[in-house]
Short mmCIF file of C-alpha atoms in Angstrom, two decimals:
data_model
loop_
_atom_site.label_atom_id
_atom_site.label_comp_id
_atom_site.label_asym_id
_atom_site.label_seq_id
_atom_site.Cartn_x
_atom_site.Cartn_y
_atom_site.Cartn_z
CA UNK T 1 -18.64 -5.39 -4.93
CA UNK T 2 -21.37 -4.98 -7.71
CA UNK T 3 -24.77 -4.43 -5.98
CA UNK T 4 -23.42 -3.95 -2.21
CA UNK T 5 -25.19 -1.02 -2.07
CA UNK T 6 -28.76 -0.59 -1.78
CA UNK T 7 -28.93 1.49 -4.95
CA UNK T 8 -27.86 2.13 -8.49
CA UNK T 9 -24.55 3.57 -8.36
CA UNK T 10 -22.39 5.36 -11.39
CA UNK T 11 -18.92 6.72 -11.50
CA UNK T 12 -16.81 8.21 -14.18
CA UNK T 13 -12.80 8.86 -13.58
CA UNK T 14 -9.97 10.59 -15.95
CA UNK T 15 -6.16 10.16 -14.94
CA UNK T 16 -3.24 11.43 -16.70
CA UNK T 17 0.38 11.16 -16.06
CA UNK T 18 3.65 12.98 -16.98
CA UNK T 19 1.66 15.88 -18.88
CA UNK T 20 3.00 17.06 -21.74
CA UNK T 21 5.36 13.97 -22.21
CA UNK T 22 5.53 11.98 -25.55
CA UNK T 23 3.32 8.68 -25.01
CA UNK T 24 2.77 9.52 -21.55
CA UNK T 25 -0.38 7.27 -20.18
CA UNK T 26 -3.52 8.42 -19.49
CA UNK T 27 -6.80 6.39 -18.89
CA UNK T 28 -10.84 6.66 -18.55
CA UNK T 29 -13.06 4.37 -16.63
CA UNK T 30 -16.91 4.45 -16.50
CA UNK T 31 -18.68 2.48 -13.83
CA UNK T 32 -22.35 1.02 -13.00
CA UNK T 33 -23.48 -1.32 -10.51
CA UNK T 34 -27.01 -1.80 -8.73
CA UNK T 35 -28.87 -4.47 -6.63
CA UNK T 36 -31.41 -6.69 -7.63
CA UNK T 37 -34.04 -9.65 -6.45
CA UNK T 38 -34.21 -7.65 -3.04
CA UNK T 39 -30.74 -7.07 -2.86
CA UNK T 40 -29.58 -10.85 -3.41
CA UNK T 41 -28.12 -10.23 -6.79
CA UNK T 42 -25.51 -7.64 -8.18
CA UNK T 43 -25.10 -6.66 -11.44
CA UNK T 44 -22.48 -4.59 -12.40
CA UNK T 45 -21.04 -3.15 -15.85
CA UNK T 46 -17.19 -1.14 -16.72
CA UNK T 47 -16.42 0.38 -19.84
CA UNK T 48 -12.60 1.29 -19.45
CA UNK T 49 -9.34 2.88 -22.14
CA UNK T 50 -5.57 2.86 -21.22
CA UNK T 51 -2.89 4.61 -23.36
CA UNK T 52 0.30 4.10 -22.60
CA UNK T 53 2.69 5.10 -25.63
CA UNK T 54 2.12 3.09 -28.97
CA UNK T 55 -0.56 0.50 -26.87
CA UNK T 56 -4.07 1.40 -26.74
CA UNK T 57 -6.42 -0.66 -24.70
CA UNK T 58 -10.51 -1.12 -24.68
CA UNK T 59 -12.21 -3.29 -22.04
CA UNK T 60 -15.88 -3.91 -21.43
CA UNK T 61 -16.05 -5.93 -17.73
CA UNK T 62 -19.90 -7.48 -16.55
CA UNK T 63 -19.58 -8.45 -12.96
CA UNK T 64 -22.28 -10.69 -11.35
CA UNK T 65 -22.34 -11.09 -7.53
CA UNK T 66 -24.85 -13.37 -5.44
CA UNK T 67 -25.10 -11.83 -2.29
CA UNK T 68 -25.60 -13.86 1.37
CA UNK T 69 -27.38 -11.64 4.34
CA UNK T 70 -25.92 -12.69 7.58
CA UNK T 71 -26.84 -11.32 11.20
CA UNK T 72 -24.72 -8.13 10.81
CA UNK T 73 -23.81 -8.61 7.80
CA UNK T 74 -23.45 -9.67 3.49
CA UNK T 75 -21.21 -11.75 1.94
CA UNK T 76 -20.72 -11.61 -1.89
CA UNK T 77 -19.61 -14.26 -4.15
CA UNK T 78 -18.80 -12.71 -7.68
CA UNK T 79 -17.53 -13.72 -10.96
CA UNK T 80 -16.50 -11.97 -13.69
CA UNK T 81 -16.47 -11.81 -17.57
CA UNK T 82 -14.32 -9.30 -19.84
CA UNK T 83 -13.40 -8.66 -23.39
CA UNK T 84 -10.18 -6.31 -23.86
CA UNK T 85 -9.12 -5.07 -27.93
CA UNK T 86 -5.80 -4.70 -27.27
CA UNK T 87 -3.97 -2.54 -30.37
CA UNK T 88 -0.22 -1.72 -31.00
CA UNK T 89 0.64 1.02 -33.16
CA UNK T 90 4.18 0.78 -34.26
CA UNK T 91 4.34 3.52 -37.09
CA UNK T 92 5.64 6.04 -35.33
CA UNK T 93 7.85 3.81 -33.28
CA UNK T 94 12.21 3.86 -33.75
CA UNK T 95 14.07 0.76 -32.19
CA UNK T 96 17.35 1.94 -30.37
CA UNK T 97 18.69 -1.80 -31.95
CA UNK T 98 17.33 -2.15 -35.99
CA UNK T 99 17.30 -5.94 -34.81
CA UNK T 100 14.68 -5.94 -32.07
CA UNK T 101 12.06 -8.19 -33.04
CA UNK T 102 9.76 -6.20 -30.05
CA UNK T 103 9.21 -3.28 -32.27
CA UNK T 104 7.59 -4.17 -35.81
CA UNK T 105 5.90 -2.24 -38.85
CA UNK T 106 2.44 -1.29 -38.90
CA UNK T 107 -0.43 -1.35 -36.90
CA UNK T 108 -1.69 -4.65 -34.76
CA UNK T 109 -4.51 -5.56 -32.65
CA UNK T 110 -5.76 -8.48 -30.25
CA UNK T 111 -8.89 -9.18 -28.82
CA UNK T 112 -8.39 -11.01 -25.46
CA UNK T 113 -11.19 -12.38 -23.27
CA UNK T 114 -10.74 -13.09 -19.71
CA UNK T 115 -12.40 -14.26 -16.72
CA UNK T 116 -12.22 -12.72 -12.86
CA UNK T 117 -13.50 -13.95 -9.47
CA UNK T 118 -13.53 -12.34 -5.84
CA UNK T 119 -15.05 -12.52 -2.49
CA UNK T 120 -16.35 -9.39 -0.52
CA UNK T 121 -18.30 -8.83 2.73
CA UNK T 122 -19.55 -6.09 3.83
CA UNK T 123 -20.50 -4.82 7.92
CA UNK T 124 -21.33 -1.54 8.96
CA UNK T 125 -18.54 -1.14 10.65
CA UNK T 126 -16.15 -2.78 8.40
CA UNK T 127 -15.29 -5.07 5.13
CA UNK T 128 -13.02 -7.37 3.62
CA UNK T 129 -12.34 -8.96 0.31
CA UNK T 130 -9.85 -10.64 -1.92
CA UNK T 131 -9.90 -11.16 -5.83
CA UNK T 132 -8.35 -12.51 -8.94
CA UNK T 133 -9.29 -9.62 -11.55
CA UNK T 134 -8.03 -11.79 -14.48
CA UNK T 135 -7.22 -15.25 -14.38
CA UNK T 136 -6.80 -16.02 -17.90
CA UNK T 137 -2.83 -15.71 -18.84
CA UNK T 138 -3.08 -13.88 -22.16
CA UNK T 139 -0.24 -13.39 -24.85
CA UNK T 140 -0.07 -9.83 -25.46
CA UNK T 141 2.72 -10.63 -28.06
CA UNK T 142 2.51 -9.99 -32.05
CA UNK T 143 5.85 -11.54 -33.14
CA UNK T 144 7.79 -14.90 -32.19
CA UNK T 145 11.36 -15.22 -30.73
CA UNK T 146 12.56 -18.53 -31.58
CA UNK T 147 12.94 -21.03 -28.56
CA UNK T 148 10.64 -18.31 -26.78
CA UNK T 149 7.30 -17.51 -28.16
CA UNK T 150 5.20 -16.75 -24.24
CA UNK T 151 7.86 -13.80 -23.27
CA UNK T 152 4.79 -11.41 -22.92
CA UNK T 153 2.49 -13.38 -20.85
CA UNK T 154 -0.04 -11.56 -18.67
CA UNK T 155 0.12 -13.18 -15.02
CA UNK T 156 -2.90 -13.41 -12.32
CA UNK T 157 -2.80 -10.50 -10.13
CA UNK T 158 -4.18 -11.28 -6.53
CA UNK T 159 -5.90 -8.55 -4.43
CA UNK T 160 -6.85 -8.58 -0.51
CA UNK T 161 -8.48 -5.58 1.23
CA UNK T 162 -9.59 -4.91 5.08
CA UNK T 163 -10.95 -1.71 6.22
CA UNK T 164 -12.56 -0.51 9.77
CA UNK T 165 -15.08 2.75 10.47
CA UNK T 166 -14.44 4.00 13.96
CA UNK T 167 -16.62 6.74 15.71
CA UNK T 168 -20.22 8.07 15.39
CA UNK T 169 -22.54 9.85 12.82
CA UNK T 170 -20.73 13.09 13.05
CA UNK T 171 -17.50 11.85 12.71
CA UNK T 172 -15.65 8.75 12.11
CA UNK T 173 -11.96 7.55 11.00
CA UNK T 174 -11.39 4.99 8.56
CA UNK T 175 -8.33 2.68 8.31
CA UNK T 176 -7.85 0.27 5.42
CA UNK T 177 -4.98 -1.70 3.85
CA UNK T 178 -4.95 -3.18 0.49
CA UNK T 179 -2.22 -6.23 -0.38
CA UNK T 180 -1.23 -6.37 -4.60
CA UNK T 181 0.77 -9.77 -5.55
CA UNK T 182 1.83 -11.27 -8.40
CA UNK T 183 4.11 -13.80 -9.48
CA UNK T 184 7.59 -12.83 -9.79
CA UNK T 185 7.64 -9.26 -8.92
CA UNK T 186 7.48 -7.37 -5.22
CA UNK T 187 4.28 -7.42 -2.93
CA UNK T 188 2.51 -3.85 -2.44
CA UNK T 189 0.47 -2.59 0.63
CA UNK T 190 -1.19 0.20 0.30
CA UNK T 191 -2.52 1.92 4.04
CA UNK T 192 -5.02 4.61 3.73
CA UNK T 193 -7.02 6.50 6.95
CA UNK T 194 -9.13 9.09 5.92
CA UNK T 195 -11.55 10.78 8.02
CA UNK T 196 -15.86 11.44 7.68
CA UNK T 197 -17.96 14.03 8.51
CA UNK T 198 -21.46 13.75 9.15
CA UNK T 199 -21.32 10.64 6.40
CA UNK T 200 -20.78 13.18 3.56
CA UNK T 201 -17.14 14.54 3.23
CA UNK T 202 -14.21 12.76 3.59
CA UNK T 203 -10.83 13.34 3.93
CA UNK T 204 -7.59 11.05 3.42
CA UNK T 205 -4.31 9.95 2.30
CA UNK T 206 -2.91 6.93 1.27
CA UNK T 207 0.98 5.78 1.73
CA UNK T 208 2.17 2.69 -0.87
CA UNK T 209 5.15 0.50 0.29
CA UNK T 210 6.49 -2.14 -1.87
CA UNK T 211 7.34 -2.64 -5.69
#
């Protein structure tokens, strides 16, 4: 996706959940991404912080994507590098059972590289992709149980995405679908439609079945 459009493009989101709730997660993303090379190369940059209860989690993503004009359309080829400090604060943590070797003392912190790939083409009149975010199986674990020391492996999630635009200038309807997997747990599909005015407002809802 970094570079598909023909110019520089920044983004900044805030999301919090369960207000007011002890630990409750909240998270901040900042995004950049432009063209280069006449629009053959995309570079593409993500500073991003989660907080869910005692975890607290920093990334810094560069994307690269080499993009291939078609007749109608461009196909991107991108890779990915990131670098996540990953910290545990367990100070003001209680275990339920004073034997739980999950919850220790003090204060803990990981720095975990990883690696991410994906495919995306673009039309005017509609896209596709699918990706592998993080392929790199990272143990997010600070203690060992014996016979068992990989019980908090992170697992490849897989992405694929389709989307249509139907109609004119003045207004259009979009359809898309977006299908989440990974190992051992329940597929997701997410189906949006929203609808465009005049290429400037749009309007929408999304509906998520699944896990």
């Amino acid at each position: 996706y970094a570079g598909s459009h023909e110019c520089p493009c920044v983004s900044a989101i805030h999301r919090s959940q369960w207000i007011a709730f002890p630990g409750a997660p909240n998270s901040q993303s900042a995004n950049f991404h432009m063209p280069f090379l006449n629009n053959r190369v995309g570079f593409g940059l993500n500073l991003q912080r989660d907080q869910i209860g005692p975890t607290n989690s920093y990334w810094a993503n560069m994307a690269y994507a080499y993009r291939i004009p078609f007749k109608k359309g461009k196909l991107s080829i991108g890779l990915s590098a990131s670098m996540r400090s990953y910290n545990v604060d367990f100070t003001n943590s209680t275990a339920i059972d004073p034997n739980d070797v999950a919850v220790m003392n003090g204060n803990y912190n990981k720095i975990l590289p990883n690696l991410g790939a994906g495919i995306y083409y673009l039309h005017d009149k509609f896209y596709a992709g699918i990706s592998v975010p993080y392929v790199v199986k990272n143990d997010l674990s600070f203690s060992q149980i014996v016979g068992n020391s990989d019980f908090t492996i992170e697992e490849p999630h897989y992405y694929g995405m389709f989307g249509l635009k139907l109609g004119n200038e003045k207004i259009a309807v979009k359809p898309a679908a977006m299908i989440k997997y990974v190992k051992n747990s329940p597929m997701d599909l997410d189906l949006h439609a929203s609808v465009i005015f005049y290429n400037t407002i749009g309007v929408g809802g999304t509906y998520r079945l699944g896990g």
